[in-house]
Amino acid sequence: MPERRVTRTNSGSGDPASLGLASPPSSGNSNGLQLPNGSNGDAPRNVGRRRRNPLVAASNKAFNPKLIFSQIVAMQCLHYVVLGFFFGVNNLLYGNSITIDRIFTDRYLNLWSIGGWADNFAVVLSCLCGSVLLAIIVEKSKKCLDFCVTLFLIHLLVCTLYNGIPATWDWWIIHIFSTIAMILLGEYVCSQRELDEIPLLQF
């Protein structure tokens, strides 16, 4: 019987296409289109990175010791300037003497004499003007309490160093009342200013 020889043809040299197999996908785009976030169909490099919260970044910058110290110094100095101005007005209207003792002692504040009410009104009006200064210097309603209490404590410390702790009830009543009025009015003015700064959409 004649021998049968089987001949294997190697037309594709192991090419998957010649063997009827699907070719592996290429890294590039066959249509010539450029894929976003990187060429050759690569995955974006920024995947998995957490974006920084802008509110957290703003809160980290909220505490600024230099700014807070400068605001305290500005409030304290302007408070004494305004208080000295009203004492000058009392000098023109009532002939009261202008002396530093009127600011740092308790001998001129009196709730039971007509002459003492001129200085009483000067202290109250200076604190009411301080509420406007809070809206200009501090600008935040939630900080008014801290700055007003700080203003009162520094003034008490200076008065104690100058002439001892104030020993009359008149001094304490007038200054505590003025501080409370300054806090309430300052929070109101600052809140109104904060509302004015919110932009409204116009259609």
Backbone as a printed PyTorch tensor [residue, N CA C, xyz], in Angstrom:
tensor([[[  0.8310,  -1.1990,   0.0000],
         [  0.0000,   0.0000,   0.0000],
         [  0.8620,   1.2430,   0.0000]],

        [[  0.4470,   2.2830,  -0.7590],
         [  1.2510,   3.5140,  -0.8120],
         [  1.1620,   4.2590,   0.5240]],

        [[  2.2910,   4.8860,   0.9360],
         [  2.3310,   5.6460,   2.1900],
         [  1.6270,   6.9810,   2.0150]],

        [[  0.9180,   7.3360,   3.0900],
         [  0.2350,   8.6200,   3.1170],
         [  1.0710,   9.6000,   3.9270]],

        [[  1.4480,  10.6660,   3.3080],
         [  2.2440,  11.6960,   3.9730],
         [  1.3560,  12.8870,   4.3140]],

        [[  1.4650,  13.2660,   5.5900],
         [  0.6930,  14.4360,   6.0600],
         [  1.6130,  15.6350,   6.0950]],

        [[  1.2540,  16.6380,   5.3440],
         [  2.0660,  17.8500,   5.2460],
         [  1.3980,  18.9670,   6.0210]],

        [[  2.1340,  19.5460,   6.9780],
         [  1.6100,  20.6760,   7.7750],
         [  2.1660,  21.9670,   7.2110]],

        [[  1.3060,  22.7990,   6.8430],
         [  1.7140,  24.0990,   6.3120],
         [  1.7730,  25.1040,   7.4420]],

        [[  2.8480,  25.8580,   7.5220],
         [  3.0380,  26.9140,   8.5310],
         [  2.9640,  28.2510,   7.8430]],

        [[  1.7310,  28.6350,   7.5300],
         [  1.5540,  29.8610,   6.7610],
         [  1.6960,  31.1080,   7.6130]],

        [[  1.2740,  31.0010,   8.8900],
         [  1.2610,  32.2310,   9.7060],
         [  2.3540,  32.2750,  10.7070]],

        [[  3.1930,  31.2470,  10.8080],
         [  4.2990,  31.2220,  11.7750],
         [  3.7870,  31.4770,  13.1860]],

        [[  2.7000,  30.7530,  13.5520],
         [  2.1580,  30.9010,  14.9120],
         [  1.3240,  32.1220,  15.1250]],

        [[  0.9110,  32.7850,  14.0620],
         [  0.0870,  33.9850,  14.1970],
         [ -1.2970,  33.5920,  14.6620]],

        [[ -1.8340,  34.1880,  15.7000],
         [ -3.1690,  33.8250,  16.1710],
         [ -4.2340,  34.0370,  15.1290]],

        [[ -4.0290,  35.0200,  14.2460],
         [ -5.0380,  35.2640,  13.2310],
         [ -5.1170,  34.1350,  12.2360]],

        [[ -3.9420,  33.5470,  11.9270],
         [ -3.9390,  32.4290,  10.9770],
         [ -4.5380,  31.1910,  11.5740]],

        [[ -4.5090,  31.0470,  12.8870],
         [ -5.0960,  29.8820,  13.5420],
         [ -6.5530,  30.0850,  13.9040]],

        [[ -7.1030,  31.2340,  13.5450],
         [ -8.5140,  31.4900,  13.8280],
         [ -8.7810,  32.0100,  15.2050]],

        [[ -7.7240,  32.4750,  15.9310],
         [ -7.9000,  33.0090,  17.2680],
         [ -7.9890,  34.5280,  17.2180]],

        [[ -8.7060,  35.0990,  18.2270],
         [ -8.8360,  36.5570,  18.2860],
         [ -7.5450,  37.1530,  18.7960]],

        [[ -7.1410,  38.2150,  18.1710],
         [ -5.9130,  38.8930,  18.5760],
         [ -6.1440,  39.6700,  19.8560]],

        [[ -5.1410,  39.7790,  20.7370],
         [ -5.3150,  40.5400,  21.9990],
         [ -5.5160,  42.0090,  21.7130]],

        [[ -6.2810,  42.6580,  22.5700],
         [ -6.5390,  44.0900,  22.3290],
         [ -5.2590,  44.8950,  22.4760]],

        [[ -5.1130,  45.8310,  21.6050],
         [ -3.9320,  46.6960,  21.6250],
         [ -4.1290,  47.8000,  22.6360]],

        [[ -2.9760,  48.3700,  23.0680],
         [ -3.0430,  49.4360,  24.0660],
         [ -3.5760,  50.7200,  23.4900]],

        [[ -3.4210,  50.9330,  22.2470],
         [ -3.9070,  52.1590,  21.6210],
         [ -5.3010,  51.9970,  21.0990]],

        [[ -5.8720,  53.0940,  20.5980],
         [ -7.2010,  53.0850,  20.0340],
         [ -7.0810,  52.9110,  18.5390]],

        [[ -7.7350,  51.8490,  18.0090],
         [ -7.6010,  51.5360,  16.5930],
         [ -8.2510,  52.5770,  15.7130]],

        [[ -9.2130,  53.2980,  16.2310],
         [ -9.8940,  54.3130,  15.4200],
         [ -9.1450,  55.6260,  15.3830]],

        [[ -8.0300,  55.7320,  16.1250],
         [ -7.2460,  56.9700,  16.1040],
         [ -7.7970,  58.0500,  16.9890]],

        [[ -8.7570,  57.6870,  17.8690],
         [ -9.3200,  58.6740,  18.7750],
         [ -8.4750,  58.7550,  20.0260]],

        [[ -8.3160,  59.9680,  20.5520],
         [ -7.5170,  60.1800,  21.7550],
         [ -8.4080,  60.0580,  22.9690]],

        [[ -8.0310,  59.1760,  23.8760],
         [ -8.8160,  58.9440,  25.0720],
         [ -8.5070,  60.0100,  26.1110]],

        [[ -9.5110,  60.4070,  26.8770],
         [ -9.2490,  61.4140,  27.9150],
         [ -8.4520,  60.8310,  29.0510]],

        [[ -7.8410,  61.7780,  29.8110],
         [ -7.0540,  61.4120,  30.9970],
         [ -5.9200,  60.4590,  30.6660]],

        [[ -5.1770,  60.7820,  29.6570],
         [ -4.0110,  59.9630,  29.3480],
         [ -4.1310,  59.2960,  28.0010]],

        [[ -3.0400,  59.1190,  27.3110],
         [ -3.0230,  58.4730,  26.0060],
         [ -2.9380,  56.9800,  26.1760]],

        [[ -3.1720,  56.2690,  25.0570],
         [ -3.0910,  54.8140,  24.9910],
         [ -4.0720,  54.1180,  25.9260]],

        [[ -5.1760,  54.8130,  26.2920],
         [ -6.1990,  54.1610,  27.1000],
         [ -5.7820,  53.8760,  28.5240]],

        [[ -4.7520,  54.5340,  29.0150],
         [ -4.3210,  54.3010,  30.3870],
         [ -5.3490,  54.8510,  31.3630]],

        [[ -5.3700,  54.2890,  32.5550],
         [ -6.2810,  54.7710,  33.5970],
         [ -5.7930,  56.1090,  34.1070]],

        [[ -6.6830,  57.0060,  34.4890],
         [ -6.2580,  58.3240,  34.9950],
         [ -5.4170,  58.1750,  36.2440]],

        [[ -4.4180,  59.0200,  36.3280],
         [ -3.4860,  58.9290,  37.4460],
         [ -4.0530,  59.4820,  38.7410]],

        [[ -5.0730,  60.3400,  38.6480],
         [ -5.6080,  60.9870,  39.8490],
         [ -6.6780,  60.1650,  40.5390]],

        [[ -6.9290,  58.9470,  40.0120],
         [ -7.9460,  58.1120,  40.6360],
         [ -7.4410,  57.6620,  41.9980]],

        [[ -8.2710,  57.7750,  43.0060],
         [ -7.8920,  57.3540,  44.3410],
         [ -7.3600,  58.4700,  45.2090]],

        [[ -7.0910,  59.6420,  44.6290],
         [ -6.6270,  60.7740,  45.4280],
         [ -7.8080,  61.5410,  45.9810]],

        [[ -7.7730,  61.8170,  47.2590],
         [ -8.8610,  62.5380,  47.9020],
         [ -8.6540,  64.0380,  47.7270]],

        [[ -9.7220,  64.6890,  47.3240],
         [ -9.6610,  66.1350,  47.1580],
         [ -9.7510,  66.8110,  48.5150]],

        [[ -9.0280,  67.8800,  48.6690],
         [ -8.9810,  68.5970,  49.9420],
         [-10.2260,  69.4430,  50.1070]],

        [[-10.8440,  69.2950,  51.2590],
         [-12.0620,  70.0360,  51.5420],
         [-11.7290,  71.5120,  51.7550]],

        [[-12.3310,  72.4180,  50.9650],
         [-12.0010,  73.8480,  51.1540],
         [-12.4580,  74.3910,  52.4800]],

        [[-13.5340,  73.8160,  53.0780],
         [-13.9920,  74.2930,  54.3870],
         [-12.9920,  73.9630,  55.4770]],

        [[-12.3790,  72.7740,  55.3730],
         [-11.3590,  72.4000,  56.3560],
         [-10.1310,  73.2810,  56.2130]],

        [[ -9.7500,  73.5640,  54.9630],
         [ -8.5900,  74.4390,  54.7530],
         [ -8.8460,  75.8400,  55.2760]],

        [[-10.0820,  76.3220,  55.1250],
         [-10.4050,  77.6630,  55.6290],
         [-10.4090,  77.7010,  57.1470]],

        [[-10.8910,  76.6080,  57.7730],
         [-10.9020,  76.5820,  59.2390],
         [ -9.5030,  76.5190,  59.8210]],

        [[ -8.5750,  75.9010,  59.0940],
         [ -7.2010,  75.8500,  59.5800],
         [ -6.5490,  77.2270,  59.5660]],

        [[ -6.9970,  78.0850,  58.6570],
         [ -6.4300,  79.4210,  58.5700],
         [ -7.2010,  80.4310,  59.4160]],

        [[ -8.2620,  79.9730,  60.0970],
         [ -9.0980,  80.9050,  60.8480],
         [ -8.3630,  81.4690,  62.0560]],

        [[ -7.5410,  80.6820,  62.7140],
         [ -6.8330,  81.1410,  63.9060],
         [ -5.5560,  81.8450,  63.4830]],

        [[ -5.5600,  83.1600,  63.6570],
         [ -4.4130,  83.9920,  63.3060],
         [ -4.0760,  84.8480,  64.5210]],

        [[ -3.0810,  84.4510,  65.3160],
         [ -2.7840,  85.2010,  66.5540],
         [ -2.4380,  86.6660,  66.3070]],

        [[ -1.7000,  86.9490,  65.2500],
         [ -1.3200,  88.3380,  64.9760],
         [ -2.5430,  89.1900,  64.6660]],

        [[ -3.4630,  88.6330,  63.8890],
         [ -4.6820,  89.3810,  63.5640],
         [ -5.5230,  89.6150,  64.8080]],

        [[ -5.6820,  88.5860,  65.6330],
         [ -6.4890,  88.7290,  66.8460],
         [ -5.8600,  89.7430,  67.8030]],

        [[ -4.5490,  89.7010,  67.9500],
         [ -3.8690,  90.6600,  68.8350],
         [ -4.0260,  92.0860,  68.3200]],

        [[ -3.8890,  92.2680,  67.0210],
         [ -4.0450,  93.6190,  66.4520],
         [ -5.4790,  94.1170,  66.6030]],

        [[ -6.4640,  93.2290,  66.4930],
         [ -7.8500,  93.6340,  66.6870],
         [ -8.1100,  94.0360,  68.1360]],

        [[ -7.5370,  93.3060,  69.0720],
         [ -7.7100,  93.6530,  70.4900],
         [ -7.0890,  95.0080,  70.7900]],

        [[ -5.8820,  95.2470,  70.2890],
         [ -5.2140,  96.5260,  70.5240],
         [ -5.9950,  97.6680,  69.8820]],

        [[ -6.5040,  97.4480,  68.6730],
         [ -7.2730,  98.4950,  67.9840],
         [ -8.5630,  98.8130,  68.7460]],

        [[ -9.2640,  97.7850,  69.2000],
         [-10.4980,  98.0170,  69.9520],
         [-10.2280,  98.7550,  71.2520]],

        [[ -9.1690,  98.3820,  71.9630],
         [ -8.8600,  99.0150,  73.2410],
         [ -8.4720, 100.4770,  73.0600]],

        [[ -7.6290, 100.7380,  72.0990],
         [ -7.1740, 102.1230,  71.8740],
         [ -8.3120, 103.0130,  71.3930]],

        [[ -9.1080, 102.5240,  70.4520],
         [-10.2160, 103.3340,  69.9460],
         [-11.2940, 103.5480,  71.0050]],

        [[-11.4480, 102.5800,  71.9020],
         [-12.4040, 102.7630,  72.9980],
         [-11.9960, 103.9400,  73.8840]],

        [[-10.7210, 104.0420,  74.1980],
         [-10.2560, 105.1630,  75.0230],
         [-10.3100, 106.4820,  74.2530]],

        [[-10.0960, 106.4310,  72.9530],
         [-10.2050, 107.6520,  72.1500],
         [-11.6440, 108.1720,  72.1490]],

        [[-12.6020, 107.2610,  71.9380],
         [-14.0100, 107.6620,  71.9370],
         [-14.4360, 108.1330,  73.3270]],

        [[-13.9770, 107.4300,  74.3610],
         [-14.3250, 107.8360,  75.7270],
         [-13.7550, 109.2120,  76.0600]],

        [[-12.5200, 109.4590,  75.6480],
         [-11.9420, 110.7910,  75.8460],
         [-12.6770, 111.8620,  75.0690]],

        [[-13.2080, 111.5110,  73.8910],
         [-13.9810, 112.4820,  73.1090],
         [-15.2460, 112.8970,  73.8560]],

        [[-15.9520, 111.9310,  74.4230],
         [-17.1810, 112.2720,  75.1570],
         [-16.8770, 113.0320,  76.4490]],

        [[-15.7510, 112.7690,  77.0720],
         [-15.3560, 113.5770,  78.2210],
         [-15.0460, 115.0050,  77.7960]],

        [[-14.4960, 115.1710,  76.6010],
         [-14.2790, 116.5200,  76.0740],
         [-15.5800, 117.2410,  75.8040]],

        [[-16.5780, 116.4860,  75.3210],
         [-17.9030, 117.0980,  75.1170],
         [-18.5050, 117.5310,  76.4530]],

        [[-18.3280, 116.7060,  77.4870],
         [-18.8190, 117.0910,  78.8170],
         [-18.1160, 118.3390,  79.3340]],

        [[-16.8680, 118.4870,  78.9700],
         [-16.1420, 119.6940,  79.3840],
         [-16.7180, 120.9350,  78.7180]],

        [[-17.1120, 120.7980,  77.4570],
         [-17.6890, 121.9430,  76.7530],
         [-19.1040, 122.2520,  77.2330]],

        [[-19.8790, 121.2330,  77.5590],
         [-21.2710, 121.4360,  77.9330],
         [-21.4410, 121.7520,  79.4170]],

        [[-20.7110, 121.0430,  80.2650],
         [-20.9290, 121.1680,  81.6960],
         [-19.7240, 121.7230,  82.4490]],

        [[-18.6240, 121.9300,  81.7700],
         [-17.4390, 122.4570,  82.4200],
         [-16.7010, 121.4400,  83.2630]],

        [[-16.9150, 120.1430,  83.0240],
         [-16.1980, 119.1200,  83.7840],
         [-14.7250, 119.1080,  83.3910]],

        [[-13.8930, 118.8510,  84.3600],
         [-12.4570, 118.8180,  84.0990],
         [-12.0910, 117.5920,  83.2610]],

        [[-11.0740, 117.7600,  82.4370],
         [-10.5670, 116.6530,  81.6230],
         [ -9.3240, 116.1050,  82.3140]],

        [[ -9.4430, 114.9340,  82.8520],
         [ -8.3400, 114.2970,  83.5490],
         [ -8.3830, 112.7980,  83.2910]],

        [[ -7.2410, 112.1520,  83.3870],
         [ -7.1610, 110.7140,  83.1560],
         [ -7.8420, 109.9220,  84.2730]],

        [[ -8.0480, 110.5750,  85.4140],
         [ -8.7230, 109.9060,  86.5140],
         [-10.1680, 109.5610,  86.1710]],

        [[-10.7710, 110.3130,  85.2690],
         [-12.1490, 110.0300,  84.8650],
         [-12.2510, 108.7030,  84.1100]],

        [[-11.1470, 108.2600,  83.5080],
         [-11.1630, 107.0170,  82.7330],
         [-10.7940, 105.8250,  83.6110]],

        [[ -9.8010, 106.0050,  84.4860],
         [ -9.2320, 104.8520,  85.1910],
         [ -9.5170, 104.8420,  86.6980]],

        [[-10.4180, 105.7000,  87.1830],
         [-10.7990, 105.6500,  88.5950],
         [-12.3230, 105.5830,  88.7060]],

        [[-12.7880, 105.3170,  89.9140],
         [-14.2320, 105.1850,  90.1450],
         [-14.8170, 106.3750,  90.8880]],

        [[-14.0800, 107.4300,  91.0740],
         [-14.5500, 108.5320,  91.9130],
         [-15.5330, 109.4530,  91.1890]],

        [[-15.5950, 109.3990,  89.8660],
         [-16.4650, 110.3210,  89.1310],
         [-17.7660, 109.6790,  88.6660]],

        [[-17.8690, 108.3620,  88.7090],
         [-19.0960, 107.6820,  88.2890],
         [-20.0260, 107.5500,  89.4900]],

        [[-21.2250, 108.1210,  89.3460],
         [-22.1760, 108.1380,  90.4550],
         [-23.5870, 108.0900,  89.8870]],

        [[-24.3560, 107.1140,  90.3480],
         [-25.7330, 106.9690,  89.8660],
         [-26.7160, 107.8520,  90.6140]],

        [[-26.3080, 108.4740,  91.7040],
         [-27.2290, 109.1850,  92.5660],
         [-27.0110, 110.6840,  92.5690]],

        [[-26.1850, 111.1850,  91.6570],
         [-25.9730, 112.6360,  91.5550],
         [-26.1070, 113.0680,  90.1000]],

        [[-26.5720, 114.2860,  89.9240],
         [-26.7610, 114.7980,  88.5630],
         [-25.4120, 114.9970,  87.8790]],

        [[-24.4270, 115.4540,  88.6170],
         [-23.1090, 115.6570,  88.0250],
         [-22.4520, 114.3550,  87.5770]],

        [[-22.7480, 113.2410,  88.2610],
         [-22.1580, 111.9700,  87.8830],
         [-22.7510, 111.3640,  86.6280]],

        [[-23.9830, 111.7670,  86.2550],
         [-24.6240, 111.1930,  85.0790],
         [-23.9670, 111.6420,  83.7870]],

        [[-23.2540, 112.7350,  83.8010],
         [-22.5360, 113.1540,  82.5910],
         [-21.4430, 112.1510,  82.2490]],

        [[-20.7050, 111.7310,  83.2520],
         [-19.6800, 110.7150,  83.0210],
         [-20.2980, 109.3370,  82.7800]],

        [[-21.4370, 109.0840,  83.4300],
         [-22.1160, 107.8070,  83.1840],
         [-22.5340, 107.6730,  81.7260]],

        [[-23.1080, 108.7250,  81.1850],
         [-23.5150, 108.6950,  79.7800],
         [-22.3010, 108.6010,  78.8570]],

        [[-21.2040, 109.2020,  79.2620],
         [-19.9940, 109.1210,  78.4390],
         [-19.5100, 107.6750,  78.3240]],

        [[-19.5530, 106.9440,  79.4260],
         [-19.1360, 105.5380,  79.3900],
         [-20.1050, 104.7010,  78.5660]],

        [[-21.4020, 104.9220,  78.7410],
         [-22.3920, 104.1410,  77.9960],
         [-22.3060, 104.4390,  76.5000]],

        [[-22.1910, 105.7110,  76.1440],
         [-22.1150, 106.0690,  74.7250],
         [-20.8400, 105.5620,  74.0710]],

        [[-19.7570, 105.5330,  74.8230],
         [-18.5150, 105.0050,  74.2540],
         [-18.6360, 103.5120,  73.9520]],

        [[-19.3490, 102.7780,  74.7900],
         [-19.5630, 101.3540,  74.5310],
         [-20.5210, 101.1430,  73.3620]],

        [[-21.5220, 102.0130,  73.2270],
         [-22.4170, 101.8980,  72.0750],
         [-21.6670, 102.1750,  70.7770]],

        [[-20.7700, 103.1350,  70.8160],
         [-19.9220, 103.3650,  69.6400],
         [-18.9700, 102.1870,  69.4120]],

        [[-18.6100, 101.4990,  70.4940],
         [-17.7560, 100.3180,  70.3490],
         [-18.4250,  99.2010,  69.5730]],

        [[-19.7540,  99.1300,  69.6240],
         [-20.4550,  98.1180,  68.8380],
         [-20.2930,  98.3600,  67.3440]],

        [[-20.2230,  99.6340,  66.9570],
         [-19.9520,  99.9560,  65.5440],
         [-18.5100,  99.6030,  65.1880]],

        [[-17.6020,  99.8390,  66.1250],
         [-16.2080,  99.4550,  65.8860],
         [-16.0570,  97.9400,  65.7510]],

        [[-16.8950,  97.1770,  66.4510],
         [-16.8630,  95.7260,  66.2990],
         [-17.2140,  95.3180,  64.8730]],

        [[-18.2140,  95.9780,  64.2960],
         [-18.6020,  95.6490,  62.9260],
         [-17.5260,  96.0160,  61.9260]],

        [[-16.6990,  97.0190,  62.2590],
         [-15.6530,  97.4490,  61.3360],
         [-14.3810,  96.6330,  61.5160]],

        [[-13.9990,  96.3750,  62.7580],
         [-12.7130,  95.7180,  63.0360],
         [-12.8600,  94.1990,  63.1180]],

        [[-13.8440,  93.7300,  63.8710],
         [-14.0000,  92.2830,  64.0920],
         [-14.7900,  91.6350,  62.9590]],

        [[-15.9260,  92.2250,  62.6080],
         [-16.7510,  91.8320,  61.4610],
         [-17.5260,  90.5330,  61.6570]],

        [[-17.3280,  89.8110,  62.7400],
         [-18.0090,  88.5450,  62.9710],
         [-18.8500,  88.6370,  64.2360]],

        [[-20.1420,  88.3120,  64.0940],
         [-21.0380,  88.4170,  65.2390],
         [-20.7010,  87.4040,  66.3390]],

        [[-20.1870,  86.2310,  65.9500],
         [-19.8850,  85.2110,  66.9540],
         [-18.6490,  85.5610,  67.7880]],

        [[-17.8770,  86.5630,  67.3690],
         [-16.6880,  86.9660,  68.1190],
         [-16.9260,  88.1850,  69.0020]],

        [[-18.1120,  88.7650,  68.9440],
         [-18.3720,  89.9960,  69.6950],
         [-18.2760,  89.7600,  71.1980]],

        [[-18.8020,  88.6430,  71.6630],
         [-18.7520,  88.3500,  73.0970],
         [-17.3120,  88.2650,  73.5920]],

        [[-16.4640,  87.5770,  72.8570],
         [-15.0660,  87.4300,  73.2810],
         [-14.3450,  88.7690,  73.3240]],

        [[-14.5340,  89.5810,  72.3040],
         [-13.8170,  90.8600,  72.2530],
         [-14.3540,  91.8480,  73.2860]],

        [[-15.6570,  91.8290,  73.5490],
         [-16.2070,  92.7480,  74.5460],
         [-15.7540,  92.3700,  75.9570]],

        [[-15.7680,  91.0900,  76.2610],
         [-15.2980,  90.6530,  77.5730],
         [-13.8090,  90.9390,  77.7340]],

        [[-13.0500,  90.7280,  76.6600],
         [-11.6130,  91.0420,  76.7020],
         [-11.3900,  92.5310,  76.9240]],

        [[-12.1860,  93.3550,  76.2630],
         [-12.0830,  94.8010,  76.4490],
         [-12.3590,  95.1990,  77.8940]],

        [[-13.3840,  94.6150,  78.4880],
         [-13.7260,  94.9370,  79.8830],
         [-12.6390,  94.4600,  80.8440]],

        [[-12.1130,  93.2540,  80.6250],
         [-11.0910,  92.7240,  81.5320],
         [ -9.7930,  93.5250,  81.4490]],

        [[ -9.4160,  93.9360,  80.2510],
         [ -8.2060,  94.7550,  80.1210],
         [ -8.4140,  96.1130,  80.7890]],

        [[ -9.5990,  96.6880,  80.6120],
         [ -9.8750,  97.9740,  81.2670],
         [ -9.8660,  97.8210,  82.7920]],

        [[-10.4130,  96.7340,  83.2960],
         [-10.3810,  96.4810,  84.7340],
         [ -8.9510,  96.3040,  85.2280]],

        [[ -8.1320,  95.6220,  84.4460],
         [ -6.7310,  95.4400,  84.8340],
         [ -5.9800,  96.7650,  84.8740]],

        [[ -6.2140,  97.6140,  83.8740],
         [ -5.5330,  98.9110,  83.8370],
         [ -5.9990,  99.7820,  84.9990]],

        [[ -7.3080,  99.7650,  85.2820],
         [ -7.8160, 100.5480,  86.4130],
         [ -7.2440, 100.0490,  87.7340]],

        [[ -7.0870,  98.7290,  87.8680],
         [ -6.5190,  98.1770,  89.0980],
         [ -5.0600,  98.5750,  89.2690]],

        [[ -4.3120,  98.5370,  88.1640],
         [ -2.9120,  98.9580,  88.2360],
         [ -2.7750, 100.4510,  88.4830]],

        [[ -3.7260, 101.2310,  88.0260],
         [ -3.6370, 102.6900,  88.1610],
         [ -4.0530, 103.1620,  89.5550]],

        [[ -5.1770, 102.6210,  90.0570],
         [ -5.6990, 103.1480,  91.3290],
         [ -6.3100, 102.0610,  92.2140]],

        [[ -5.9820, 100.8220,  91.9620],
         [ -6.5740,  99.7590,  92.7560],
         [ -7.8910,  99.2680,  92.1710]],

        [[ -8.4040,  98.1890,  92.7420],
         [ -9.6700,  97.6250,  92.2580],
         [-10.8090,  98.6070,  92.5390]],

        [[-11.6790,  98.8820,  91.5390],
         [-12.8050,  99.7980,  91.7870],
         [-13.6620,  99.3150,  92.9480]],

        [[-13.9360, 100.2230,  93.8670],
         [-14.5860,  99.8410,  95.1160],
         [-16.0280, 100.2990,  95.2170]],

        [[-16.5530, 100.9780,  94.2040],
         [-17.9330, 101.4630,  94.2620],
         [-18.8270, 100.6090,  93.3740]],

        [[-20.0730, 100.4190,  93.8370],
         [-21.0350,  99.6740,  93.0270],
         [-21.4110, 100.4100,  91.7620]],

        [[-21.3470, 101.7370,  91.8010],
         [-21.6900, 102.5230,  90.6160],
         [-20.7820, 102.1730,  89.4320]],

        [[-19.5000, 102.0450,  89.7040],
         [-18.5550, 101.7240,  88.6300],
         [-18.8780, 100.3620,  88.0270]],

        [[-19.1330,  99.3590,  88.8580],
         [-19.4110,  98.0110,  88.3680],
         [-20.7250,  97.9450,  87.6080]],

        [[-21.7530,  98.6010,  88.1270],
         [-23.0620,  98.5650,  87.4630],
         [-22.9920,  99.2230,  86.0920]],

        [[-22.3560, 100.3780,  86.0140],
         [-22.2940, 101.0980,  84.7470],
         [-21.4670, 100.3330,  83.7150]],

        [[-20.3400,  99.8000,  84.1120],
         [-19.4740,  99.1150,  83.1500],
         [-20.0480,  97.7610,  82.7310]],

        [[-20.6730,  97.0350,  83.6480],
         [-21.2720,  95.7640,  83.2560],
         [-22.4680,  95.9990,  82.3320]],

        [[-23.2900,  96.9850,  82.6520],
         [-24.4110,  97.3180,  81.7750],
         [-23.9210,  97.7690,  80.4000]],

        [[-22.8920,  98.5830,  80.3750],
         [-22.3600,  99.0590,  79.0900],
         [-21.7660,  97.9100,  78.2750]],

        [[-21.1080,  96.9680,  78.9460],
         [-20.5310,  95.8230,  78.2380],
         [-21.6110,  94.9340,  77.6410]],

        [[-22.6910,  94.6840,  78.3960],
         [-23.7910,  93.8740,  77.8720],
         [-24.4490,  94.5540,  76.6750]],

        [[-24.6710,  95.8720,  76.7810],
         [-25.2540,  96.6040,  75.6540],
         [-24.3430,  96.5660,  74.4330]],

        [[-23.0380,  96.6380,  74.6610],
         [-22.0760,  96.5810,  73.5600],
         [-22.0940,  95.2120,  72.8810]],

        [[-22.2350,  94.1510,  73.6770],
         [-22.2840,  92.8000,  73.1120],
         [-23.5300,  92.6290,  72.2460]],

        [[-24.6870,  92.9940,  72.7850],
         [-25.9430,  92.7760,  72.0630],
         [-26.0200,  93.6300,  70.7950]],

        [[-25.6930,  94.9000,  70.9310],
         [-25.7590,  95.7680,  69.7590],
         [-24.6770,  95.4140,  68.7410]],

        [[-23.5030,  95.0110,  69.2270],
         [-22.4380,  94.6150,  68.3100],
         [-22.7880,  93.3690,  67.5240]],

        [[-23.4100,  92.3740,  68.1780],
         [-23.8370,  91.1710,  67.4610],
         [-24.9060,  91.4970,  66.4250]],

        [[-25.7950,  92.4150,  66.7680],
         [-26.8440,  92.7890,  65.8030],
         [-26.2480,  93.4950,  64.5930]],

        [[-25.3640,  94.4480,  64.8270],
         [-24.7720,  95.1960,  63.7070],
         [-23.9160,  94.2720,  62.8330]],

        [[-23.1360,  93.4000,  63.4610],
         [-22.2900,  92.4810,  62.6950],
         [-23.1320,  91.4930,  61.8900]],

        [[-24.2350,  91.0050,  62.4780],
         [-25.1000,  90.0770,  61.7420],
         [-25.7630,  90.7550,  60.5580]],

        [[-26.1590,  92.0040,  60.7250],
         [-26.7370,  92.7350,  59.5990],
         [-25.7130,  92.9440,  58.4910]],

        [[-24.4990,  93.2100,  58.8680],
         [-23.4550,  93.3860,  57.8540],
         [-23.1330,  92.0670,  57.1630]],

        [[-23.1520,  90.9580,  57.9040],
         [-22.9160,  89.6590,  57.2780],
         [-24.0200,  89.3100,  56.2920]],

        [[-25.2660,  89.6700,  56.6190],
         [-26.3750,  89.4050,  55.6930],
         [-26.2840,  90.2640,  54.4420]],

        [[-25.8000,  91.4860,  54.5790],
         [-25.6590,  92.3580,  53.4130],
         [-24.6040,  91.8670,  52.4510]],

        [[-23.5990,  91.1110,  52.9520],
         [-22.5190,  90.6450,  52.0920],
         [-22.8930,  89.3940,  51.3200]],

        [[-24.0490,  88.7590,  51.6180],
         [-24.4750,  87.5630,  50.8980],
         [-25.0790,  87.9870,  49.5580]],

        [[-24.5050,  87.5700,  48.4190],
         [-25.0390,  87.9780,  47.1150],
         [-26.3380,  87.2560,  46.8290]],

        [[-27.2990,  87.9620,  46.2590],
         [-28.5790,  87.4030,  45.8870],
         [-28.6400,  87.2380,  44.3780]],

        [[-29.2260,  86.1350,  43.9580],
         [-29.3670,  85.8730,  42.5150],
         [-30.4530,  86.7630,  41.9440]],

        [[-30.1340,  87.3800,  40.8480],
         [-31.1050,  88.2420,  40.1570],
         [-31.4880,  87.5980,  38.8470]],

        [[-32.7820,  87.3830,  38.6700],
         [-33.2750,  86.7500,  37.4430],
         [-33.8040,  87.8090,  36.4940]]])
